[in-house]
């Protein structure tokens, strides 16, 4: 590192390599490197947290060779837009002290559990990781992530004889609701199945803290070959772990003052939020980010835009998506969110949509489209009708475009293929056949009403919402006849 001379490249100070290992992290993936490890590194540079992470590689796939070769250092390349301004930042992250394999280094991992410095466990083992598996914690190692975690906690309990201050703060980042509570319930169940003593059970429940958390940051990971070559040429060093990330970051964690004291890295970045209830952050993300993506996806795709960035560069579409988010989605969030909070979050979402360095393809966003509409959008529509007796215009346009997007033919392989502007696309949706069957009807109003009335799709009969079926049909007729561009121009300027 002493030979590296790159303007504005952030390098770690020598003393960081002497910091104690305060975190045990399950997972080597790019999200952890680009979010929790980023916060830890930033705090260390500010002299606040003063600790590093031992990372556990739980799967047999992949290798830890790159981490070993680079002393677990890697460059985090952050590029995008924040508050309308461009951000271009490179940091050599030193949050990770070493990477251990659960399969070959289990004894070393148990020694970490015996360390008085250890305070925190972080995980990202995918949603599949937080499941109850019949597991023996005396295996070397246990099979499941909850089994491994329980074995570590039991080792710690035995080492420190159940002392109150030996408990850990455990923060899963897997993308499931109530991830902390679910992980805790599984660990407790496994403890019963393994017939561990009552005193340990008391220690487990009283002195360990499982926190629900929500993470939000786009971390594509390795740069493409062209960008990688460019960055290597400019920096003058090779980095096989170089990681690309967007600017925006959020780690919302449920916790009290004790949790705040332990997770002291939260002090140095406003992206880490520790509050008693994180539901507002889940709602904002689910509705303003995911819901807006979902409702605008078909409009963009039918308009010929391939990526989110292409669509955002179009003035009419950009105005449409902005008005959709602020005028119709934000007021309809089924949660008590004040206007300023929603507007601030919406502004950040629009910055993310405009990021030219993250390539989001609309066809990828359309995967399992109908279930996304049901989960992300239906609660908004139904909540809108709690205080209004008319159909929201931009919302209706997005829904009608969705119905047109789902029109398909079945090919020889049994796949459902749509066509727009003379180009075929594959519909990836478990309900594709339902839409295919509906589109076999000869009259367009029969197509629309059949789909709107399908309670299996929406858990509601949408034809009963005042004015909604008429508005959707009107928009659908215009889309089928003339495409989306004319409506886009009209609706975006209302």
GROMACS .gro file of C-alpha atoms in nm:
model
  494
    1UNK     CA    1   0.000   0.000   0.000
    2UNK     CA    2   0.292   0.235   0.058
    3UNK     CA    3   0.361   0.214  -0.315
    4UNK     CA    4   0.007   0.314  -0.413
    5UNK     CA    5  -0.027   0.676  -0.515
    6UNK     CA    6  -0.375   0.749  -0.648
    7UNK     CA    7  -0.535   1.091  -0.596
    8UNK     CA    8  -0.836   1.077  -0.361
    9UNK     CA    9  -0.804   0.701  -0.303
   10UNK     CA   10  -0.880   0.635   0.066
   11UNK     CA   11  -0.624   0.399   0.220
   12UNK     CA   12  -0.630   0.243   0.569
   13UNK     CA   13  -0.387   0.360   0.834
   14UNK     CA   14  -0.134   0.106   0.963
   15UNK     CA   15  -0.285   0.096   1.312
   16UNK     CA   16  -0.613  -0.045   1.177
   17UNK     CA   17  -0.446  -0.384   1.135
   18UNK     CA   18  -0.395  -0.406   1.512
   19UNK     CA   19  -0.763  -0.356   1.596
   20UNK     CA   20  -0.943  -0.640   1.779
   21UNK     CA   21  -1.186  -0.874   1.607
   22UNK     CA   22  -1.522  -0.755   1.738
   23UNK     CA   23  -1.748  -0.892   1.464
   24UNK     CA   24  -1.817  -1.243   1.339
   25UNK     CA   25  -1.969  -1.220   0.992
   26UNK     CA   26  -2.139  -1.509   0.814
   27UNK     CA   27  -2.105  -1.449   0.441
   28UNK     CA   28  -1.845  -1.317   0.198
   29UNK     CA   29  -2.093  -1.169  -0.051
   30UNK     CA   30  -2.079  -0.826  -0.210
   31UNK     CA   31  -2.376  -0.688  -0.014
   32UNK     CA   32  -2.195  -0.740   0.316
   33UNK     CA   33  -1.874  -0.597   0.173
   34UNK     CA   34  -2.059  -0.299   0.032
   35UNK     CA   35  -2.279  -0.222   0.333
   36UNK     CA   36  -2.194  -0.342   0.690
   37UNK     CA   37  -1.822  -0.373   0.616
   38UNK     CA   38  -1.826  -0.029   0.455
   39UNK     CA   39  -1.979   0.122   0.770
   40UNK     CA   40  -1.730  -0.057   0.995
   41UNK     CA   41  -1.436   0.061   0.786
   42UNK     CA   42  -1.566   0.419   0.783
   43UNK     CA   43  -1.607   0.414   1.162
   44UNK     CA   44  -1.257   0.274   1.212
   45UNK     CA   45  -1.112   0.554   1.002
   46UNK     CA   46  -1.298   0.799   1.228
   47UNK     CA   47  -1.160   0.631   1.541
   48UNK     CA   48  -1.509   0.534   1.659
   49UNK     CA   49  -1.581   0.161   1.635
   50UNK     CA   50  -1.223   0.033   1.646
   51UNK     CA   51  -1.286  -0.328   1.551
   52UNK     CA   52  -1.266  -0.566   1.256
   53UNK     CA   53  -1.467  -0.860   1.129
   54UNK     CA   54  -1.378  -1.228   1.105
   55UNK     CA   55  -1.571  -1.360   0.809
   56UNK     CA   56  -1.707  -1.715   0.795
   57UNK     CA   57  -1.740  -1.872   0.454
   58UNK     CA   58  -2.018  -2.123   0.508
   59UNK     CA   59  -2.059  -2.281   0.165
   60UNK     CA   60  -1.830  -2.512  -0.025
   61UNK     CA   61  -1.860  -2.307  -0.344
   62UNK     CA   62  -1.607  -2.040  -0.430
   63UNK     CA   63  -1.272  -1.982  -0.267
   64UNK     CA   64  -1.118  -1.763   0.000
   65UNK     CA   65  -0.793  -1.746  -0.195
   66UNK     CA   66  -0.850  -1.390  -0.316
   67UNK     CA   67  -0.910  -1.273   0.042
   68UNK     CA   68  -0.596  -1.454   0.166
   69UNK     CA   69  -0.381  -1.320  -0.117
   70UNK     CA   70  -0.494  -0.961  -0.050
   71UNK     CA   71  -0.493  -0.978   0.332
   72UNK     CA   72  -0.874  -0.943   0.301
   73UNK     CA   73  -0.837  -0.590   0.163
   74UNK     CA   74  -1.054  -0.480  -0.128
   75UNK     CA   75  -1.140  -0.161  -0.313
   76UNK     CA   76  -1.495  -0.032  -0.286
   77UNK     CA   77  -1.581   0.185  -0.586
   78UNK     CA   78  -1.881   0.408  -0.509
   79UNK     CA   79  -2.027   0.597  -0.800
   80UNK     CA   80  -2.362   0.759  -0.865
   81UNK     CA   81  -2.579   1.058  -0.781
   82UNK     CA   82  -2.663   1.207  -0.441
   83UNK     CA   83  -2.880   1.517  -0.402
   84UNK     CA   84  -2.846   1.572  -0.776
   85UNK     CA   85  -2.465   1.579  -0.759
   86UNK     CA   86  -2.223   1.321  -0.896
   87UNK     CA   87  -2.024   1.107  -0.650
   88UNK     CA   88  -1.705   0.922  -0.744
   89UNK     CA   89  -1.520   0.761  -0.452
   90UNK     CA   90  -1.274   0.475  -0.407
   91UNK     CA   91  -1.187   0.324  -0.069
   92UNK     CA   92  -0.951   0.041   0.019
   93UNK     CA   93  -1.169  -0.127   0.281
   94UNK     CA   94  -0.992  -0.290   0.576
   95UNK     CA   95  -1.294  -0.398   0.782
   96UNK     CA   96  -1.224  -0.770   0.733
   97UNK     CA   97  -0.935  -0.919   0.929
   98UNK     CA   98  -0.950  -1.274   0.785
   99UNK     CA   99  -1.179  -1.523   0.614
  100UNK     CA  100  -1.229  -1.869   0.764
  101UNK     CA  101  -1.401  -2.166   0.607
  102UNK     CA  102  -1.664  -2.339   0.820
  103UNK     CA  103  -1.572  -2.669   0.659
  104UNK     CA  104  -1.197  -2.660   0.734
  105UNK     CA  105  -1.150  -2.394   1.004
  106UNK     CA  106  -1.426  -2.474   1.252
  107UNK     CA  107  -1.187  -2.494   1.548
  108UNK     CA  108  -1.058  -2.144   1.465
  109UNK     CA  109  -1.414  -2.016   1.443
  110UNK     CA  110  -1.493  -2.158   1.787
  111UNK     CA  111  -1.184  -1.980   1.919
  112UNK     CA  112  -1.332  -1.654   1.793
  113UNK     CA  113  -1.640  -1.739   1.999
  114UNK     CA  114  -1.413  -1.764   2.306
  115UNK     CA  115  -1.273  -1.414   2.254
  116UNK     CA  116  -1.372  -1.143   2.504
  117UNK     CA  117  -1.345  -0.891   2.218
  118UNK     CA  118  -1.635  -1.043   2.022
  119UNK     CA  119  -1.959  -0.845   2.049
  120UNK     CA  120  -2.149  -0.873   1.721
  121UNK     CA  121  -2.266  -1.134   1.473
  122UNK     CA  122  -2.375  -1.027   1.122
  123UNK     CA  123  -2.513  -1.258   0.855
  124UNK     CA  124  -2.628  -1.273   0.497
  125UNK     CA  125  -2.681  -1.636   0.411
  126UNK     CA  126  -2.972  -1.569   0.167
  127UNK     CA  127  -3.331  -1.625   0.273
  128UNK     CA  128  -3.276  -2.003   0.257
  129UNK     CA  129  -3.020  -1.971   0.536
  130UNK     CA  130  -3.275  -1.877   0.801
  131UNK     CA  131  -3.466  -2.203   0.814
  132UNK     CA  132  -3.509  -2.472   1.077
  133UNK     CA  133  -3.304  -2.779   0.990
  134UNK     CA  134  -3.269  -3.080   1.218
  135UNK     CA  135  -2.911  -3.010   1.320
  136UNK     CA  136  -2.659  -3.142   1.572
  137UNK     CA  137  -2.456  -2.852   1.708
  138UNK     CA  138  -2.179  -3.091   1.809
  139UNK     CA  139  -2.105  -3.167   1.446
  140UNK     CA  140  -1.782  -3.024   1.310
  141UNK     CA  141  -1.938  -2.799   1.182
  142UNK     CA  142  -2.317  -2.808   1.214
  143UNK     CA  143  -2.498  -2.815   0.881
  144UNK     CA  144  -2.715  -2.501   0.892
  145UNK     CA  145  -2.637  -2.138   0.966
  146UNK     CA  146  -2.868  -2.135   1.275
  147UNK     CA  147  -2.694  -2.454   1.389
  148UNK     CA  148  -2.351  -2.295   1.351
  149UNK     CA  149  -2.469  -1.984   1.533
  150UNK     CA  150  -2.609  -2.189   1.821
  151UNK     CA  151  -2.282  -2.384   1.848
  152UNK     CA  152  -2.091  -2.054   1.869
  153UNK     CA  153  -2.326  -1.917   2.135
  154UNK     CA  154  -2.300  -2.238   2.337
  155UNK     CA  155  -1.920  -2.228   2.314
  156UNK     CA  156  -1.930  -1.871   2.437
  157UNK     CA  157  -2.167  -1.956   2.721
  158UNK     CA  158  -1.936  -2.231   2.841
  159UNK     CA  159  -1.622  -2.019   2.809
  160UNK     CA  160  -1.759  -1.725   3.010
  161UNK     CA  161  -1.974  -1.935   3.244
  162UNK     CA  162  -2.294  -1.762   3.140
  163UNK     CA  163  -2.187  -1.411   3.237
  164UNK     CA  164  -2.431  -1.137   3.141
  165UNK     CA  165  -2.174  -0.929   2.951
  166UNK     CA  166  -2.070  -1.221   2.729
  167UNK     CA  167  -2.396  -1.206   2.529
  168UNK     CA  168  -2.385  -1.092   2.166
  169UNK     CA  169  -2.577  -0.856   1.941
  170UNK     CA  170  -2.691  -1.056   1.638
  171UNK     CA  171  -2.802  -0.870   1.325
  172UNK     CA  172  -2.912  -1.078   1.024
  173UNK     CA  173  -2.944  -0.890   0.694
  174UNK     CA  174  -3.131  -1.157   0.499
  175UNK     CA  175  -3.418  -1.006   0.303
  176UNK     CA  176  -3.709  -1.150   0.498
  177UNK     CA  177  -3.951  -0.969   0.728
  178UNK     CA  178  -3.864  -0.997   1.099
  179UNK     CA  179  -3.535  -1.169   1.016
  180UNK     CA  180  -3.401  -1.123   1.370
  181UNK     CA  181  -3.709  -1.265   1.539
  182UNK     CA  182  -3.723  -1.560   1.300
  183UNK     CA  183  -3.356  -1.641   1.349
  184UNK     CA  184  -3.398  -1.622   1.728
  185UNK     CA  185  -3.700  -1.855   1.719
  186UNK     CA  186  -3.506  -2.110   1.512
  187UNK     CA  187  -3.200  -2.094   1.738
  188UNK     CA  188  -3.419  -2.145   2.047
  189UNK     CA  189  -3.595  -2.440   1.882
  190UNK     CA  190  -3.259  -2.594   1.793
  191UNK     CA  191  -3.142  -2.548   2.151
  192UNK     CA  192  -3.445  -2.748   2.269
  193UNK     CA  193  -3.387  -3.015   2.003
  194UNK     CA  194  -3.023  -3.045   2.116
  195UNK     CA  195  -3.139  -3.076   2.478
  196UNK     CA  196  -2.917  -2.795   2.605
  197UNK     CA  197  -2.939  -2.713   2.974
  198UNK     CA  198  -3.200  -2.467   3.108
  199UNK     CA  199  -2.931  -2.227   3.238
  200UNK     CA  200  -2.800  -2.186   2.884
  201UNK     CA  201  -3.152  -2.126   2.755
  202UNK     CA  202  -3.194  -1.849   3.012
  203UNK     CA  203  -2.861  -1.690   2.910
  204UNK     CA  204  -2.951  -1.719   2.543
  205UNK     CA  205  -3.281  -1.535   2.587
  206UNK     CA  206  -3.177  -1.278   2.848
  207UNK     CA  207  -2.829  -1.167   2.737
  208UNK     CA  208  -2.827  -1.204   2.358
  209UNK     CA  209  -3.006  -0.961   2.131
  210UNK     CA  210  -3.144  -1.067   1.793
  211UNK     CA  211  -3.225  -0.753   1.593
  212UNK     CA  212  -3.457  -0.724   1.296
  213UNK     CA  213  -3.287  -0.530   1.020
  214UNK     CA  214  -3.346  -0.403   0.668
  215UNK     CA  215  -3.066  -0.343   0.418
  216UNK     CA  216  -3.091  -0.140   0.099
  217UNK     CA  217  -2.801  -0.077  -0.134
  218UNK     CA  218  -2.737  -0.187  -0.491
  219UNK     CA  219  -2.397  -0.358  -0.493
  220UNK     CA  220  -2.345  -0.514  -0.838
  221UNK     CA  221  -2.007  -0.648  -0.727
  222UNK     CA  222  -1.724  -0.694  -0.972
  223UNK     CA  223  -1.694  -0.426  -1.240
  224UNK     CA  224  -1.728  -0.545  -1.598
  225UNK     CA  225  -1.410  -0.630  -1.787
  226UNK     CA  226  -1.380  -0.287  -1.949
  227UNK     CA  227  -1.425  -0.092  -1.626
  228UNK     CA  228  -1.202  -0.334  -1.434
  229UNK     CA  229  -0.919  -0.280  -1.683
  230UNK     CA  230  -0.967   0.096  -1.667
  231UNK     CA  231  -0.962   0.104  -1.286
  232UNK     CA  232  -0.659  -0.123  -1.266
  233UNK     CA  233  -0.473   0.092  -1.515
  234UNK     CA  234  -0.553   0.412  -1.323
  235UNK     CA  235  -0.479   0.268  -0.979
  236UNK     CA  236  -0.164   0.079  -1.072
  237UNK     CA  237  -0.259  -0.228  -0.866
  238UNK     CA  238  -0.451  -0.549  -0.919
  239UNK     CA  239  -0.757  -0.615  -0.702
  240UNK     CA  240  -0.952  -0.934  -0.762
  241UNK     CA  241  -1.209  -0.830  -0.501
  242UNK     CA  242  -1.281  -0.483  -0.637
  243UNK     CA  243  -1.648  -0.408  -0.563
  244UNK     CA  244  -1.880  -0.155  -0.730
  245UNK     CA  245  -2.159   0.007  -0.530
  246UNK     CA  246  -2.420   0.278  -0.568
  247UNK     CA  247  -2.401   0.583  -0.341
  248UNK     CA  248  -2.724   0.533  -0.148
  249UNK     CA  249  -2.712   0.304   0.153
  250UNK     CA  250  -2.949   0.209   0.434
  251UNK     CA  251  -2.918  -0.032   0.723
  252UNK     CA  252  -3.222   0.004   0.948
  253UNK     CA  253  -3.186  -0.194   1.272
  254UNK     CA  254  -3.438  -0.244   1.551
  255UNK     CA  255  -3.274  -0.175   1.884
  256UNK     CA  256  -3.246   0.027   2.204
  257UNK     CA  257  -2.965   0.229   2.363
  258UNK     CA  258  -2.766  -0.085   2.445
  259UNK     CA  259  -2.774  -0.187   2.078
  260UNK     CA  260  -2.665   0.165   1.977
  261UNK     CA  261  -2.370   0.148   2.215
  262UNK     CA  262  -2.253  -0.187   2.078
  263UNK     CA  263  -2.311  -0.091   1.714
  264UNK     CA  264  -2.121   0.234   1.759
  265UNK     CA  265  -2.027   0.245   1.389
  266UNK     CA  266  -2.377   0.385   1.335
  267UNK     CA  267  -2.249   0.721   1.461
  268UNK     CA  268  -2.046   0.795   1.149
  269UNK     CA  269  -2.301   0.740   0.873
  270UNK     CA  270  -2.664   0.853   0.851
  271UNK     CA  271  -2.734   0.539   0.646
  272UNK     CA  272  -2.729   0.333   0.968
  273UNK     CA  273  -3.050   0.389   1.161
  274UNK     CA  274  -3.114   0.221   1.498
  275UNK     CA  275  -3.471   0.268   1.618
  276UNK     CA  276  -3.729   0.066   1.818
  277UNK     CA  277  -3.935  -0.009   1.505
  278UNK     CA  278  -3.811  -0.024   1.144
  279UNK     CA  279  -4.151  -0.077   0.978
  280UNK     CA  280  -4.155   0.274   0.831
  281UNK     CA  281  -3.833   0.202   0.641
  282UNK     CA  282  -3.977  -0.124   0.510
  283UNK     CA  283  -4.290   0.055   0.391
  284UNK     CA  284  -4.096   0.337   0.225
  285UNK     CA  285  -3.873   0.091   0.042
  286UNK     CA  286  -4.153  -0.147  -0.052
  287UNK     CA  287  -4.387   0.126  -0.178
  288UNK     CA  288  -4.178   0.419  -0.301
  289UNK     CA  289  -3.889   0.218  -0.445
  290UNK     CA  290  -4.029  -0.126  -0.528
  291UNK     CA  291  -4.388  -0.012  -0.589
  292UNK     CA  292  -4.280   0.268  -0.823
  293UNK     CA  293  -4.050   0.030  -1.010
  294UNK     CA  294  -4.334  -0.218  -1.048
  295UNK     CA  295  -4.603   0.027  -1.161
  296UNK     CA  296  -4.375   0.201  -1.412
  297UNK     CA  297  -4.207  -0.112  -1.549
  298UNK     CA  298  -4.457  -0.195  -1.823
  299UNK     CA  299  -4.498   0.170  -1.920
  300UNK     CA  300  -4.122   0.197  -1.974
  301UNK     CA  301  -4.088  -0.137  -2.149
  302UNK     CA  302  -4.382  -0.077  -2.385
  303UNK     CA  303  -4.233   0.266  -2.461
  304UNK     CA  304  -3.915   0.101  -2.589
  305UNK     CA  305  -3.683   0.177  -2.299
  306UNK     CA  306  -3.442  -0.104  -2.216
  307UNK     CA  307  -3.300   0.023  -1.886
  308UNK     CA  308  -3.417   0.243  -1.601
  309UNK     CA  309  -3.150   0.499  -1.690
  310UNK     CA  310  -3.274   0.522  -2.052
  311UNK     CA  311  -3.627   0.583  -1.928
  312UNK     CA  312  -3.516   0.845  -1.675
  313UNK     CA  313  -3.335   1.034  -1.951
  314UNK     CA  314  -3.671   1.083  -2.123
  315UNK     CA  315  -3.838   1.400  -1.992
  316UNK     CA  316  -4.195   1.271  -2.022
  317UNK     CA  317  -4.121   0.943  -1.847
  318UNK     CA  318  -3.914   1.109  -1.575
  319UNK     CA  319  -4.201   1.348  -1.505
  320UNK     CA  320  -4.450   1.059  -1.508
  321UNK     CA  321  -4.256   0.848  -1.258
  322UNK     CA  322  -4.194   1.148  -1.033
  323UNK     CA  323  -4.562   1.242  -1.025
  324UNK     CA  324  -4.666   0.878  -0.981
  325UNK     CA  325  -4.442   0.847  -0.676
  326UNK     CA  326  -4.517   1.180  -0.509
  327UNK     CA  327  -4.878   1.240  -0.611
  328UNK     CA  328  -5.030   0.893  -0.591
  329UNK     CA  329  -4.804   0.636  -0.423
  330UNK     CA  330  -4.673   0.840  -0.129
  331UNK     CA  331  -5.020   0.949  -0.005
  332UNK     CA  332  -5.149   0.592  -0.040
  333UNK     CA  333  -4.883   0.420   0.174
  334UNK     CA  334  -5.076   0.209   0.428
  335UNK     CA  335  -4.864   0.342   0.714
  336UNK     CA  336  -4.848   0.676   0.892
  337UNK     CA  337  -4.568   0.854   0.701
  338UNK     CA  338  -4.538   1.232   0.713
  339UNK     CA  339  -4.506   1.422   0.385
  340UNK     CA  340  -4.149   1.547   0.441
  341UNK     CA  341  -4.017   1.196   0.519
  342UNK     CA  342  -4.184   1.052   0.209
  343UNK     CA  343  -4.062   1.339  -0.010
  344UNK     CA  344  -3.703   1.303   0.116
  345UNK     CA  345  -3.705   0.927   0.051
  346UNK     CA  346  -3.865   0.979  -0.291
  347UNK     CA  347  -3.589   1.221  -0.387
  348UNK     CA  348  -3.327   0.961  -0.300
  349UNK     CA  349  -3.513   0.698  -0.501
  350UNK     CA  350  -3.517   0.925  -0.807
  351UNK     CA  351  -3.141   0.982  -0.769
  352UNK     CA  352  -3.095   0.605  -0.767
  353UNK     CA  353  -3.312   0.562  -1.075
  354UNK     CA  354  -3.098   0.820  -1.258
  355UNK     CA  355  -2.767   0.656  -1.166
  356UNK     CA  356  -2.590   0.604  -1.502
  357UNK     CA  357  -2.349   0.350  -1.353
  358UNK     CA  358  -2.608   0.093  -1.245
  359UNK     CA  359  -2.776  -0.088  -1.536
  360UNK     CA  360  -3.125  -0.201  -1.437
  361UNK     CA  361  -3.306  -0.373  -1.722
  362UNK     CA  362  -3.684  -0.340  -1.720
  363UNK     CA  363  -3.727  -0.697  -1.841
  364UNK     CA  364  -3.544  -0.815  -1.526
  365UNK     CA  365  -3.768  -0.601  -1.308
  366UNK     CA  366  -4.071  -0.767  -1.473
  367UNK     CA  367  -3.985  -1.111  -1.329
  368UNK     CA  368  -4.283  -1.247  -1.131
  369UNK     CA  369  -4.468  -0.931  -1.225
  370UNK     CA  370  -4.813  -1.032  -1.101
  371UNK     CA  371  -4.691  -1.127  -0.753
  372UNK     CA  372  -4.505  -0.795  -0.729
  373UNK     CA  373  -4.824  -0.611  -0.823
  374UNK     CA  374  -5.014  -0.807  -0.558
  375UNK     CA  375  -4.761  -0.754  -0.279
  376UNK     CA  376  -4.629  -0.405  -0.353
  377UNK     CA  377  -4.914  -0.229  -0.532
  378UNK     CA  378  -5.250  -0.371  -0.422
  379UNK     CA  379  -5.221  -0.239  -0.063
  380UNK     CA  380  -5.161   0.107  -0.211
  381UNK     CA  381  -5.466   0.088  -0.437
  382UNK     CA  382  -5.694  -0.041  -0.163
  383UNK     CA  383  -5.568   0.222   0.080
  384UNK     CA  384  -5.626   0.494  -0.181
  385UNK     CA  385  -5.993   0.392  -0.192
  386UNK     CA  386  -6.020   0.430   0.186
  387UNK     CA  387  -6.024   0.806   0.138
  388UNK     CA  388  -6.110   0.852  -0.232
  389UNK     CA  389  -6.392   0.738  -0.457
  390UNK     CA  390  -6.208   0.778  -0.786
  391UNK     CA  391  -5.937   0.585  -0.969
  392UNK     CA  392  -5.583   0.731  -0.947
  393UNK     CA  393  -5.493   0.823  -1.306
  394UNK     CA  394  -5.120   0.748  -1.319
  395UNK     CA  395  -5.165   0.433  -1.114
  396UNK     CA  396  -5.436   0.320  -1.355
  397UNK     CA  397  -5.209   0.385  -1.653
  398UNK     CA  398  -4.936   0.172  -1.498
  399UNK     CA  399  -5.180  -0.109  -1.426
  400UNK     CA  400  -5.325  -0.105  -1.778
  401UNK     CA  401  -4.973  -0.117  -1.924
  402UNK     CA  402  -4.905  -0.417  -1.700
  403UNK     CA  403  -5.208  -0.599  -1.844
  404UNK     CA  404  -5.086  -0.527  -2.198
  405UNK     CA  405  -4.734  -0.644  -2.110
  406UNK     CA  406  -4.879  -0.977  -1.990
  407UNK     CA  407  -5.042  -1.048  -2.330
  408UNK     CA  408  -4.861  -1.348  -2.477
  409UNK     CA  409  -4.853  -1.645  -2.708
  410UNK     CA  410  -4.736  -1.988  -2.601
  411UNK     CA  411  -4.437  -2.117  -2.801
  412UNK     CA  412  -4.336  -2.475  -2.881
  413UNK     CA  413  -4.134  -2.496  -2.559
  414UNK     CA  414  -4.435  -2.399  -2.350
  415UNK     CA  415  -4.296  -2.054  -2.269
  416UNK     CA  416  -4.514  -1.745  -2.276
  417UNK     CA  417  -4.379  -1.487  -2.521
  418UNK     CA  418  -4.503  -1.132  -2.555
  419UNK     CA  419  -4.442  -0.895  -2.844
  420UNK     CA  420  -4.415  -0.519  -2.855
  421UNK     CA  421  -4.286  -0.296  -3.131
  422UNK     CA  422  -4.210  -0.609  -3.333
  423UNK     CA  423  -3.981  -0.757  -3.068
  424UNK     CA  424  -4.043  -1.072  -2.866
  425UNK     CA  425  -3.984  -1.100  -2.492
  426UNK     CA  426  -4.029  -1.387  -2.249
  427UNK     CA  427  -4.277  -1.343  -1.964
  428UNK     CA  428  -4.133  -1.488  -1.644
  429UNK     CA  429  -4.434  -1.519  -1.418
  430UNK     CA  430  -4.591  -1.815  -1.239
  431UNK     CA  431  -4.937  -1.677  -1.333
  432UNK     CA  432  -4.853  -1.625  -1.703
  433UNK     CA  433  -5.105  -1.888  -1.813
  434UNK     CA  434  -5.390  -1.709  -1.635
  435UNK     CA  435  -5.317  -1.395  -1.835
  436UNK     CA  436  -5.266  -1.596  -2.153
  437UNK     CA  437  -5.610  -1.754  -2.114
  438UNK     CA  438  -5.777  -1.421  -2.045
  439UNK     CA  439  -5.622  -1.267  -2.355
  440UNK     CA  440  -5.783  -1.538  -2.569
  441UNK     CA  441  -6.115  -1.355  -2.531
  442UNK     CA  442  -6.218  -1.155  -2.837
  443UNK     CA  443  -6.344  -0.844  -2.660
  444UNK     CA  444  -6.097  -0.622  -2.478
  445UNK     CA  445  -6.340  -0.536  -2.199
  446UNK     CA  446  -6.385  -0.910  -2.133
  447UNK     CA  447  -6.006  -0.946  -2.105
  448UNK     CA  448  -5.978  -0.656  -1.861
  449UNK     CA  449  -6.280  -0.744  -1.646
  450UNK     CA  450  -6.186  -1.112  -1.623
  451UNK     CA  451  -5.840  -1.027  -1.490
  452UNK     CA  452  -5.959  -0.748  -1.261
  453UNK     CA  453  -6.221  -0.971  -1.101
  454UNK     CA  454  -5.979  -1.260  -1.035
  455UNK     CA  455  -5.954  -1.287  -0.654
  456UNK     CA  456  -5.687  -1.556  -0.685
  457UNK     CA  457  -5.459  -1.294  -0.841
  458UNK     CA  458  -5.530  -0.998  -0.613
  459UNK     CA  459  -5.715  -1.130  -0.304
  460UNK     CA  460  -5.983  -0.879  -0.405
  461UNK     CA  461  -6.232  -0.814  -0.684
  462UNK     CA  462  -6.094  -0.496  -0.841
  463UNK     CA  463  -6.409  -0.444  -1.048
  464UNK     CA  464  -6.581  -0.339  -0.725
  465UNK     CA  465  -6.355  -0.034  -0.685
  466UNK     CA  466  -6.549   0.269  -0.808
  467UNK     CA  467  -6.436   0.377  -1.154
  468UNK     CA  468  -6.130   0.152  -1.159
  469UNK     CA  469  -6.241  -0.103  -1.420
  470UNK     CA  470  -6.364   0.174  -1.652
  471UNK     CA  471  -6.041   0.371  -1.618
  472UNK     CA  472  -5.822   0.065  -1.672
  473UNK     CA  473  -6.021  -0.040  -1.979
  474UNK     CA  474  -6.002   0.310  -2.126
  475UNK     CA  475  -5.623   0.319  -2.081
  476UNK     CA  476  -5.583  -0.036  -2.209
  477UNK     CA  477  -5.781   0.044  -2.525
  478UNK     CA  478  -5.555   0.342  -2.595
  479UNK     CA  479  -5.239   0.138  -2.530
  480UNK     CA  480  -5.351  -0.143  -2.761
  481UNK     CA  481  -5.447   0.106  -3.033
  482UNK     CA  482  -5.161   0.357  -3.013
  483UNK     CA  483  -4.900   0.239  -2.765
  484UNK     CA  484  -4.796   0.421  -2.447
  485UNK     CA  485  -4.615   0.730  -2.572
  486UNK     CA  486  -4.922   0.950  -2.631
  487UNK     CA  487  -5.064   0.867  -2.288
  488UNK     CA  488  -4.722   0.914  -2.130
  489UNK     CA  489  -4.696   1.265  -2.266
  490UNK     CA  490  -5.051   1.349  -2.162
  491UNK     CA  491  -5.048   1.196  -1.814
  492UNK     CA  492  -4.704   1.324  -1.724
  493UNK     CA  493  -4.810   1.681  -1.780
  494UNK     CA  494  -5.147   1.671  -1.601
   0.00000   0.00000   0.00000
